[in-house]
């Protein structure tokens, strides 16, 4: 095996990898932000006494979680236009990741809601709060603190899923790496550098989440 | 004089199980009533009907002559609107067996939350009231502590302050010392005694017989979903009229 590592070609294109990483982060942040809103609404719907809310929410979570994300990406980009929904590459991927993360986050939030003692709601009712005030002032903040550790790994997972946008030629990190690979033939070097960028980003993300966790921890 | 609390023929079922089988109870302003009885007798359920934490299927509850929870429209009994029930819950305050403090808020913020969100007071006004009540329960120095940093007895005192700060007409206590270590029981009972001395109207479900004897001007003994016996604790505890109560008192500890 006479492969000699030579990173020169990769370094010359490094700014393109960074630009790709920037786009990856943008995709993740926008999609996860939307996904969090979807996840919260769906999580409360899943816990609702009304089947009218619970059943569609359950169906959404089941369908999305049991479909590979690559299939969802391809479906949204290639199949939806046939049905009259036309989105550009980036918006199509953001929509897909948002819907996909919504289902996973809904499950995370639902588990967090189960862990909120029912007595807190009763204490809220007893001082005259409405159900909606209890949700926003008590249930939600307590639940979020419960799920922060689980949320951290879900976020990291979802960030890495942005690499699937390469399948529809969104110029994010993986797509740029593949292009550089093809142009320079520095296969090993390109993918080593790309992997390092993913690892570094996820490490920073995890550290950030741990900080938030520590700051918001419920003291026991 | 209108009664503070008037319960008439209260019926409550969980599915096929009837837990309250026609309970009547009256309280005047300033009354301190203790409810005793073995577990499953319906004491806690009755208390929770008064602030609509439980629905009930029959009978009426009135506070200051205002019907709680239900209204009759065209001969049909129906639950009042949530907003109306939320307003009626302000007539009472409740302290729970498990304290139920909001774990993400400091002692002070636990007390101010309702004042700000429900009574719409400014942060400063709410703070003044909350600090006054935390001082009354002896915890002003701990106002910035979170519930997890307080002992059970301290948590329960904050919970009582949280309820009373809302200025209710009637305080409901639901076995507030049952979850406490024995050495923490007295500090909580002392707070309740102080409130009684100030003339607070209170309905207290308790297993503390000595406390009931000392603080109550009337005791209700509940038995299998009905009121078994009621009266002055000094008479009831010494010469119970029913065999059930005699039995119950024999198995209770007076500490």
Short mmCIF file of C-alpha atoms in Angstrom, two decimals:
data_model
loop_
_atom_site.label_atom_id
_atom_site.label_comp_id
_atom_site.label_asym_id
_atom_site.label_seq_id
_atom_site.Cartn_x
_atom_site.Cartn_y
_atom_site.Cartn_z
CA UNK A 1 0.00 0.00 0.00
CA UNK A 2 1.84 3.04 -1.17
CA UNK A 3 -0.64 5.79 -0.30
CA UNK A 4 1.15 8.95 0.84
CA UNK A 5 -0.98 11.46 2.68
CA UNK A 6 -0.92 14.87 1.07
CA UNK A 7 -3.35 17.43 2.39
CA UNK A 8 -2.24 20.30 0.11
CA UNK A 9 -5.12 19.93 -2.32
CA UNK A 10 -7.65 19.75 0.50
CA UNK A 11 -6.25 22.81 2.25
CA UNK A 12 -6.51 24.76 -1.01
CA UNK A 13 -10.24 23.99 -1.03
CA UNK A 14 -10.69 24.32 2.73
CA UNK A 15 -12.77 27.48 2.46
CA UNK A 16 -15.31 25.52 0.39
CA UNK A 17 -15.52 22.92 3.16
CA UNK A 18 -16.05 25.68 5.70
CA UNK A 19 -18.73 27.24 3.54
CA UNK A 20 -20.33 23.80 3.33
CA UNK A 21 -20.16 23.44 7.10
CA UNK A 22 -21.77 26.88 7.42
CA UNK A 23 -24.65 25.77 5.23
CA UNK A 24 -24.94 22.49 7.19
CA UNK A 25 -25.27 24.48 10.41
CA UNK A 26 -27.82 26.84 8.88
CA UNK A 27 -29.92 23.90 7.63
CA UNK A 28 -29.76 22.25 11.06
CA UNK A 29 -30.58 25.37 13.06
CA UNK A 30 -33.57 26.38 10.96
CA UNK A 31 -34.93 22.84 10.63
CA UNK A 32 -34.47 21.97 14.31
CA UNK A 33 -36.03 25.26 15.40
CA UNK A 34 -39.12 24.49 13.35
CA UNK A 35 -38.92 20.87 14.52
CA UNK A 36 -38.96 21.99 18.16
CA UNK A 37 -42.19 23.90 17.63
CA UNK A 38 -43.75 20.92 15.83
CA UNK A 39 -42.41 18.59 18.52
CA UNK A 40 -43.87 20.64 21.38
CA UNK A 41 -47.31 20.90 19.83
CA UNK A 42 -47.32 17.20 18.92
CA UNK A 43 -46.06 16.17 22.38
CA UNK A 44 -48.91 18.02 24.09
CA UNK A 45 -51.33 16.55 21.53
CA UNK A 46 -50.02 13.04 22.30
CA UNK A 47 -50.82 13.63 25.99
CA UNK A 48 -54.22 15.15 25.27
CA UNK A 49 -57.34 13.39 26.58
CA UNK A 50 -58.99 14.08 23.20
CA UNK A 51 -58.52 11.36 20.57
CA UNK A 52 -59.12 14.00 17.92
CA UNK A 53 -55.73 15.49 18.81
CA UNK A 54 -53.99 12.32 19.99
CA UNK A 55 -54.62 10.07 16.97
CA UNK A 56 -53.32 12.32 14.17
CA UNK A 57 -50.31 13.19 16.33
CA UNK A 58 -49.61 9.49 16.91
CA UNK A 59 -49.96 8.75 13.19
CA UNK A 60 -47.50 11.52 12.28
CA UNK A 61 -44.89 10.26 14.73
CA UNK A 62 -45.29 6.64 13.62
CA UNK A 63 -45.09 7.35 9.90
CA UNK A 64 -42.13 9.71 10.08
CA UNK A 65 -40.11 7.69 12.56
CA UNK A 66 -40.54 4.52 10.52
CA UNK A 67 -39.46 6.03 7.22
CA UNK A 68 -35.73 6.37 6.47
CA UNK A 69 -34.79 10.02 6.32
CA UNK A 70 -33.13 9.57 2.90
CA UNK A 71 -36.48 8.36 1.54
CA UNK A 72 -38.17 11.43 3.03
CA UNK A 73 -35.53 13.71 1.48
CA UNK A 74 -35.97 12.17 -1.96
CA UNK A 75 -39.75 12.10 -1.67
CA UNK A 76 -39.98 15.77 -0.75
CA UNK A 77 -37.60 16.87 -3.50
CA UNK A 78 -38.64 14.58 -6.36
CA UNK A 79 -42.18 13.40 -5.64
CA UNK A 80 -43.83 16.46 -4.12
CA UNK A 81 -43.36 18.63 -7.26
CA UNK A 82 -45.38 16.02 -9.15
CA UNK A 83 -48.14 16.69 -6.62
CA UNK A 84 -47.83 20.44 -7.13
CA UNK A 85 -45.58 21.35 -4.18
CA UNK A 86 -42.44 22.87 -5.64
CA UNK A 87 -39.59 23.83 -3.30
CA UNK A 88 -35.99 24.65 -4.13
CA UNK A 89 -33.29 22.27 -2.91
CA UNK A 90 -32.51 24.07 0.30
CA UNK A 91 -36.10 24.72 1.35
CA UNK A 92 -37.06 21.20 0.39
CA UNK A 93 -34.37 19.80 2.66
CA UNK A 94 -35.20 22.17 5.52
CA UNK A 95 -38.85 21.15 5.29
CA UNK A 96 -37.90 17.48 5.35
CA UNK A 97 -35.54 17.77 8.30
CA UNK A 98 -38.03 19.94 10.19
CA UNK A 99 -40.80 17.36 9.80
CA UNK A 100 -38.40 14.52 10.56
CA UNK A 101 -36.97 16.21 13.68
CA UNK A 102 -40.48 17.17 14.80
CA UNK A 103 -41.38 13.49 15.16
CA UNK A 104 -38.24 12.63 17.13
CA UNK A 105 -38.44 15.72 19.31
CA UNK A 106 -42.13 15.02 19.98
CA UNK A 107 -41.13 11.69 21.51
CA UNK A 108 -38.38 13.32 23.58
CA UNK A 109 -40.78 16.01 24.82
CA UNK A 110 -43.53 13.46 25.48
CA UNK A 111 -41.20 11.46 27.71
CA UNK A 112 -40.34 14.72 29.50
CA UNK A 113 -44.02 15.54 30.02
CA UNK A 114 -44.66 12.13 31.56
CA UNK A 115 -41.92 12.90 34.10
CA UNK A 116 -43.62 16.12 35.28
CA UNK A 117 -45.46 15.25 38.52
CA UNK A 118 -49.25 15.72 38.09
CA UNK A 119 -49.29 17.47 41.47
CA UNK A 120 -47.67 20.53 39.90
CA UNK A 121 -50.66 21.01 37.63
CA UNK A 122 -53.01 20.68 40.59
CA UNK A 123 -51.00 23.20 42.58
CA UNK A 124 -51.26 25.55 39.60
CA UNK A 125 -55.02 25.03 39.36
CA UNK A 126 -55.37 25.61 43.10
CA UNK A 127 -53.87 29.11 42.81
CA UNK A 128 -56.22 29.93 39.95
CA UNK A 129 -53.98 29.43 36.92
CA UNK A 130 -55.67 28.37 33.68
CA UNK A 131 -54.57 25.20 31.88
CA UNK A 132 -52.71 27.30 29.31
CA UNK A 133 -50.88 29.30 32.01
CA UNK A 134 -49.93 26.04 33.72
CA UNK A 135 -48.54 24.73 30.44
CA UNK A 136 -46.39 27.77 29.76
CA UNK A 137 -45.29 28.67 33.31
CA UNK A 138 -44.94 25.24 34.90
CA UNK A 139 -45.20 22.15 32.70
CA UNK A 140 -43.06 23.44 29.83
CA UNK A 141 -40.11 24.78 31.85
CA UNK A 142 -40.02 21.72 34.11
CA UNK A 143 -40.28 19.38 31.12
CA UNK A 144 -37.51 21.18 29.21
CA UNK A 145 -35.17 20.81 32.16
CA UNK A 146 -36.05 17.10 32.32
CA UNK A 147 -35.20 16.49 28.68
CA UNK A 148 -32.05 18.57 28.22
CA UNK A 149 -29.66 15.57 28.33
CA UNK A 150 -31.76 13.63 25.80
CA UNK A 151 -32.20 16.75 23.70
CA UNK A 152 -28.44 17.14 23.36
CA UNK A 153 -27.97 13.78 21.65
CA UNK A 154 -31.06 14.29 19.49
CA UNK A 155 -29.74 17.64 18.28
CA UNK A 156 -26.36 16.10 17.42
CA UNK A 157 -28.06 13.27 15.57
CA UNK A 158 -30.17 15.71 13.59
CA UNK A 159 -27.19 17.91 12.78
CA UNK A 160 -25.38 14.91 11.29
CA UNK A 161 -28.47 14.10 9.23
CA UNK A 162 -27.85 17.30 7.26
CA UNK A 163 -25.23 15.28 5.35
CA UNK A 164 -28.12 13.60 3.55
CA UNK A 165 -28.83 16.89 1.79
CA UNK A 166 -25.90 15.91 -0.45
CA UNK A 167 -28.27 13.43 -2.08
CA UNK A 168 -30.20 16.32 -3.65
CA UNK A 169 -27.08 18.39 -4.37
CA UNK A 170 -27.45 20.93 -1.55
CA UNK A 171 -23.89 22.30 -1.28
CA UNK A 172 -23.39 21.50 2.40
CA UNK A 173 -20.30 19.92 3.94
CA UNK A 174 -20.66 16.37 2.63
CA UNK A 175 -21.56 17.56 -0.88
CA UNK A 176 -18.56 19.90 -0.98
CA UNK A 177 -16.28 17.14 0.29
CA UNK A 178 -17.46 14.81 -2.44
CA UNK A 179 -16.82 17.47 -5.06
CA UNK A 180 -13.31 18.10 -3.76
CA UNK A 181 -12.73 14.36 -3.66
CA UNK A 182 -13.69 14.04 -7.32
CA UNK A 183 -11.66 17.07 -8.40
CA UNK A 184 -8.46 16.24 -6.51
CA UNK A 185 -8.55 12.45 -6.08
CA UNK A 186 -7.29 13.00 -2.51
CA UNK A 187 -9.92 10.54 -1.22
CA UNK A 188 -8.52 9.77 2.21
CA UNK A 189 -7.48 13.32 3.03
CA UNK A 190 -10.78 14.85 1.96
CA UNK A 191 -12.91 12.55 4.06
CA UNK A 192 -10.56 12.74 7.06
CA UNK A 193 -10.88 16.53 7.06
CA UNK A 194 -14.65 16.42 6.51
CA UNK A 195 -15.06 13.93 9.37
CA UNK A 196 -12.92 16.10 11.65
CA UNK A 197 -15.15 19.09 10.90
CA UNK A 198 -18.25 17.08 11.85
CA UNK A 199 -16.63 15.77 15.04
CA UNK A 200 -15.43 19.25 16.05
CA UNK A 201 -18.85 20.80 15.46
CA UNK A 202 -20.66 18.08 17.40
CA UNK A 203 -18.20 18.39 20.28
CA UNK A 204 -18.82 22.12 20.52
CA UNK A 205 -22.57 21.52 20.31
CA UNK A 206 -22.43 18.95 23.12
CA UNK A 207 -20.35 21.26 25.31
CA UNK A 208 -22.82 24.08 24.70
CA UNK A 209 -25.75 21.88 25.67
CA UNK A 210 -23.98 20.73 28.83
CA UNK A 211 -23.50 24.36 29.81
CA UNK A 212 -27.19 25.10 29.35
CA UNK A 213 -28.00 21.93 31.28
CA UNK A 214 -25.84 23.00 34.20
CA UNK A 215 -27.24 26.50 34.24
CA UNK A 216 -30.88 25.39 34.16
CA UNK A 217 -30.55 22.25 36.27
CA UNK A 218 -33.28 21.81 38.86
CA UNK A 219 -31.46 21.68 42.18
CA UNK A 220 -32.32 18.58 44.16
CA UNK B 1 -75.36 35.52 58.34
CA UNK B 2 -74.40 33.62 55.20
CA UNK B 3 -72.34 30.54 55.65
CA UNK B 4 -68.78 30.48 54.40
CA UNK B 5 -69.10 26.91 53.17
CA UNK B 6 -72.22 24.89 52.58
CA UNK B 7 -72.00 21.36 51.22
CA UNK B 8 -75.28 19.58 50.55
CA UNK B 9 -75.73 15.92 49.68
CA UNK B 10 -72.35 15.62 47.94
CA UNK B 11 -72.05 12.52 45.76
CA UNK B 12 -68.89 11.44 43.98
CA UNK B 13 -68.25 8.31 41.93
CA UNK B 14 -65.16 6.92 40.25
CA UNK B 15 -66.79 4.71 37.62
CA UNK B 16 -68.99 2.33 39.58
CA UNK B 17 -67.34 3.02 42.93
CA UNK B 18 -69.16 5.59 45.01
CA UNK B 19 -66.67 7.34 47.28
CA UNK B 20 -68.91 10.10 48.63
CA UNK B 21 -72.45 9.01 49.44
CA UNK B 22 -74.18 12.21 50.42
CA UNK B 23 -72.02 14.47 52.54
CA UNK B 24 -73.27 17.65 54.24
CA UNK B 25 -70.98 20.16 55.84
CA UNK B 26 -71.30 23.76 56.98
CA UNK B 27 -68.64 26.19 58.02
CA UNK B 28 -68.88 29.74 59.28
CA UNK B 29 -66.17 32.33 58.85
CA UNK B 30 -63.31 31.70 61.26
CA UNK B 31 -64.15 28.03 61.76
CA UNK B 32 -61.35 25.54 62.01
CA UNK B 33 -62.69 22.13 61.06
CA UNK B 34 -60.60 18.98 61.10
CA UNK B 35 -61.64 15.98 59.04
CA UNK B 36 -60.48 12.62 60.33
CA UNK B 37 -61.13 9.04 59.32
CA UNK B 38 -59.35 6.00 57.95
CA UNK B 39 -57.87 6.04 54.46
CA UNK B 40 -60.44 5.54 51.74
CA UNK B 41 -63.18 7.15 53.82
CA UNK B 42 -63.46 10.06 51.38
CA UNK B 43 -61.85 12.88 53.39
CA UNK B 44 -59.38 13.97 50.73
CA UNK B 45 -61.92 13.53 47.93
CA UNK B 46 -64.37 15.83 49.70
CA UNK B 47 -61.64 18.45 50.09
CA UNK B 48 -60.67 18.18 46.42
CA UNK B 49 -64.28 18.62 45.30
CA UNK B 50 -64.40 21.99 47.05
CA UNK B 51 -61.80 23.45 44.67
CA UNK B 52 -62.90 21.32 41.70
CA UNK B 53 -59.74 19.24 41.50
CA UNK B 54 -62.32 16.45 41.45
CA UNK B 55 -65.60 16.50 39.58
CA UNK B 56 -68.68 15.40 41.48
CA UNK B 57 -71.90 13.94 40.18
CA UNK B 58 -74.44 15.08 42.73
CA UNK B 59 -75.11 17.68 45.39
CA UNK B 60 -73.95 21.26 45.69
CA UNK B 61 -71.05 23.11 47.18
CA UNK B 62 -71.45 26.79 47.98
CA UNK B 63 -68.87 29.26 49.18
CA UNK B 64 -70.29 32.58 50.37
CA UNK B 65 -73.54 31.51 48.70
CA UNK B 66 -71.86 31.07 45.31
CA UNK B 67 -72.36 27.67 43.70
CA UNK B 68 -69.03 26.02 42.94
CA UNK B 69 -68.19 24.21 39.72
CA UNK B 70 -71.62 23.54 38.29
CA UNK B 71 -74.67 25.44 37.18
CA UNK B 72 -78.16 24.37 36.28
CA UNK B 73 -79.37 25.66 32.94
CA UNK B 74 -82.85 24.67 31.78
CA UNK B 75 -82.96 21.83 34.29
CA UNK B 76 -79.61 20.47 33.05
CA UNK B 77 -76.66 20.39 35.42
CA UNK B 78 -73.43 21.29 33.68
CA UNK B 79 -69.86 22.17 34.51
CA UNK B 80 -69.06 25.85 34.53
CA UNK B 81 -66.56 27.30 32.08
CA UNK B 82 -62.88 26.72 32.88
CA UNK B 83 -62.25 30.43 33.33
CA UNK B 84 -65.11 30.68 35.80
CA UNK B 85 -63.86 27.62 37.70
CA UNK B 86 -60.35 29.11 37.78
CA UNK B 87 -61.81 32.26 39.33
CA UNK B 88 -63.79 30.25 41.89
CA UNK B 89 -60.66 28.34 42.87
CA UNK B 90 -59.35 31.66 44.22
CA UNK B 91 -61.99 31.51 46.94
CA UNK B 92 -59.97 28.70 48.45
CA UNK B 93 -56.30 27.96 48.91
CA UNK B 94 -54.89 24.47 49.15
CA UNK B 95 -51.83 22.84 50.67
CA UNK B 96 -51.04 19.34 49.47
CA UNK B 97 -49.59 16.22 51.06
CA UNK B 98 -46.68 16.26 48.56
CA UNK B 99 -46.14 20.07 48.80
CA UNK B 100 -46.14 20.34 44.98
CA UNK B 101 -43.81 23.32 44.89
CA UNK B 102 -42.74 24.34 41.40
CA UNK B 103 -39.21 22.86 41.33
CA UNK B 104 -37.77 25.31 38.79
CA UNK B 105 -38.72 28.39 40.81
CA UNK B 106 -37.25 29.80 44.01
CA UNK B 107 -39.35 29.91 47.16
CA UNK B 108 -40.11 33.56 46.44
CA UNK B 109 -41.09 32.92 42.82
CA UNK B 110 -43.32 30.04 43.89
CA UNK B 111 -45.31 32.53 45.93
CA UNK B 112 -45.29 35.39 43.41
CA UNK B 113 -46.31 33.29 40.36
CA UNK B 114 -50.02 33.32 41.15
CA UNK B 115 -49.95 36.93 42.32
CA UNK B 116 -48.46 38.02 39.00
CA UNK B 117 -50.24 35.66 36.58
CA UNK B 118 -53.64 35.45 38.24
CA UNK B 119 -54.00 38.57 40.37
CA UNK B 120 -52.12 40.61 37.76
CA UNK B 121 -50.04 42.40 40.38
CA UNK B 122 -46.79 44.08 39.42
CA UNK B 123 -43.59 42.20 40.20
CA UNK B 124 -42.80 44.63 43.02
CA UNK B 125 -46.25 44.35 44.64
CA UNK B 126 -46.15 40.58 44.35
CA UNK B 127 -42.72 40.51 45.92
CA UNK B 128 -43.83 42.59 48.88
CA UNK B 129 -46.77 40.29 49.60
CA UNK B 130 -44.70 37.14 49.06
CA UNK B 131 -41.96 38.33 51.38
CA UNK B 132 -44.49 39.18 54.06
CA UNK B 133 -45.92 35.64 53.95
CA UNK B 134 -42.53 33.95 53.74
CA UNK B 135 -41.60 35.89 56.86
CA UNK B 136 -44.80 34.69 58.56
CA UNK B 137 -43.82 31.06 57.93
CA UNK B 138 -40.26 31.81 59.05
CA UNK B 139 -38.57 31.38 55.69
CA UNK B 140 -37.74 34.88 54.50
CA UNK B 141 -34.04 34.04 54.79
CA UNK B 142 -34.56 31.13 52.38
CA UNK B 143 -36.53 33.05 49.78
CA UNK B 144 -33.95 32.55 47.04
CA UNK B 145 -33.60 28.82 47.67
CA UNK B 146 -35.07 26.29 45.27
CA UNK B 147 -37.47 23.65 46.63
CA UNK B 148 -34.77 20.98 46.24
CA UNK B 149 -32.57 22.93 48.65
CA UNK B 150 -35.22 23.02 51.38
CA UNK B 151 -36.26 20.37 53.90
CA UNK B 152 -39.71 18.82 53.62
CA UNK B 153 -41.02 20.96 56.45
CA UNK B 154 -39.65 24.12 54.87
CA UNK B 155 -41.13 23.17 51.50
CA UNK B 156 -44.53 22.66 53.07
CA UNK B 157 -44.33 26.06 54.78
CA UNK B 158 -43.50 27.71 51.45
CA UNK B 159 -46.45 25.86 49.90
CA UNK B 160 -48.73 27.20 52.63
CA UNK B 161 -47.39 30.72 52.05
CA UNK B 162 -48.00 30.31 48.32
CA UNK B 163 -51.65 29.39 48.95
CA UNK B 164 -52.35 32.04 51.60
CA UNK B 165 -50.67 34.85 49.67
CA UNK B 166 -53.56 34.59 47.20
CA UNK B 167 -55.82 35.78 50.04
CA UNK B 168 -58.38 32.93 50.01
CA UNK B 169 -61.54 32.91 52.13
CA UNK B 170 -60.97 29.31 53.11
CA UNK B 171 -57.78 27.27 53.40
CA UNK B 172 -57.86 23.57 52.57
CA UNK B 173 -55.15 21.37 54.05
CA UNK B 174 -54.80 17.89 52.61
CA UNK B 175 -52.77 15.71 55.00
CA UNK B 176 -50.00 18.28 54.94
CA UNK B 177 -47.79 16.46 57.44
CA UNK B 178 -48.20 12.89 56.16
CA UNK B 179 -45.13 13.02 53.89
CA UNK B 180 -42.89 14.59 56.51
CA UNK B 181 -40.28 13.08 58.77
CA UNK B 182 -41.64 13.10 62.37
CA UNK B 183 -39.22 15.78 63.54
CA UNK B 184 -40.47 18.17 60.81
CA UNK B 185 -44.18 17.80 61.57
CA UNK B 186 -44.35 20.33 64.38
CA UNK B 187 -42.96 23.32 62.47
CA UNK B 188 -45.77 22.89 59.92
CA UNK B 189 -48.49 22.36 62.52
CA UNK B 190 -47.27 25.45 64.35
CA UNK B 191 -47.76 27.55 61.19
CA UNK B 192 -51.33 26.26 60.90
CA UNK B 193 -52.01 27.00 64.57
CA UNK B 194 -50.78 30.55 64.09
CA UNK B 195 -53.15 30.98 61.16
CA UNK B 196 -56.01 29.64 63.28
CA UNK B 197 -55.23 32.20 65.94
CA UNK B 198 -55.45 34.93 63.30
CA UNK B 199 -58.98 33.82 62.48
CA UNK B 200 -58.28 32.07 59.17
CA UNK B 201 -61.08 29.72 58.14
CA UNK B 202 -59.61 26.28 57.59
CA UNK B 203 -60.74 22.81 56.59
CA UNK B 204 -58.01 20.37 57.54
CA UNK B 205 -57.76 16.71 56.60
CA UNK B 206 -55.33 15.21 59.08
CA UNK B 207 -54.10 12.11 60.84
CA UNK B 208 -52.63 14.15 63.68
CA UNK B 209 -55.20 13.55 66.41
CA UNK B 210 -53.57 15.66 69.08
CA UNK B 211 -53.34 18.55 66.63
CA UNK B 212 -57.01 18.12 65.67
CA UNK B 213 -57.91 18.09 69.35
CA UNK B 214 -55.99 21.28 70.00
CA UNK B 215 -56.76 23.40 66.96
CA UNK B 216 -60.24 22.44 65.75
CA UNK B 217 -63.44 23.95 67.02
CA UNK B 218 -65.21 21.10 65.24
CA UNK B 219 -64.17 17.65 64.07
CA UNK B 220 -65.77 15.63 61.31
CA UNK B 221 -65.26 11.88 61.35
CA UNK B 222 -65.73 10.39 57.91
CA UNK B 223 -66.55 6.76 57.44
CA UNK B 224 -67.12 4.97 54.12
CA UNK B 225 -68.11 8.06 52.18
CA UNK B 226 -70.41 9.49 54.82
CA UNK B 227 -70.06 11.67 57.87
CA UNK B 228 -69.97 9.21 60.73
CA UNK B 229 -69.97 11.71 63.53
CA UNK B 230 -69.17 15.36 64.10
CA UNK B 231 -68.86 17.74 66.98
CA UNK B 232 -66.55 19.35 69.49
CA UNK B 233 -63.27 17.40 69.66
CA UNK B 234 -63.27 17.65 73.46
CA UNK B 235 -66.48 15.63 73.55
CA UNK B 236 -65.95 13.43 70.49
CA UNK B 237 -62.50 12.22 71.41
CA UNK B 238 -63.44 11.53 75.02
CA UNK B 239 -66.89 10.00 74.57
CA UNK B 240 -67.38 8.88 70.94
CA UNK B 241 -71.04 8.18 70.21
CA UNK B 242 -70.48 5.62 67.47
CA UNK B 243 -68.60 2.36 67.69
CA UNK B 244 -66.81 3.18 64.42
CA UNK B 245 -65.25 6.32 65.85
CA UNK B 246 -64.31 4.56 69.09
CA UNK B 247 -62.61 1.88 66.95
CA UNK B 248 -60.84 4.49 64.85
CA UNK B 249 -59.61 6.48 67.84
CA UNK B 250 -58.27 3.30 69.44
CA UNK B 251 -56.03 2.63 66.41
CA UNK B 252 -54.86 6.25 66.15
CA UNK B 253 -51.82 7.58 67.87
CA UNK B 254 -52.00 10.74 69.93
CA UNK B 255 -48.54 12.14 69.82
#
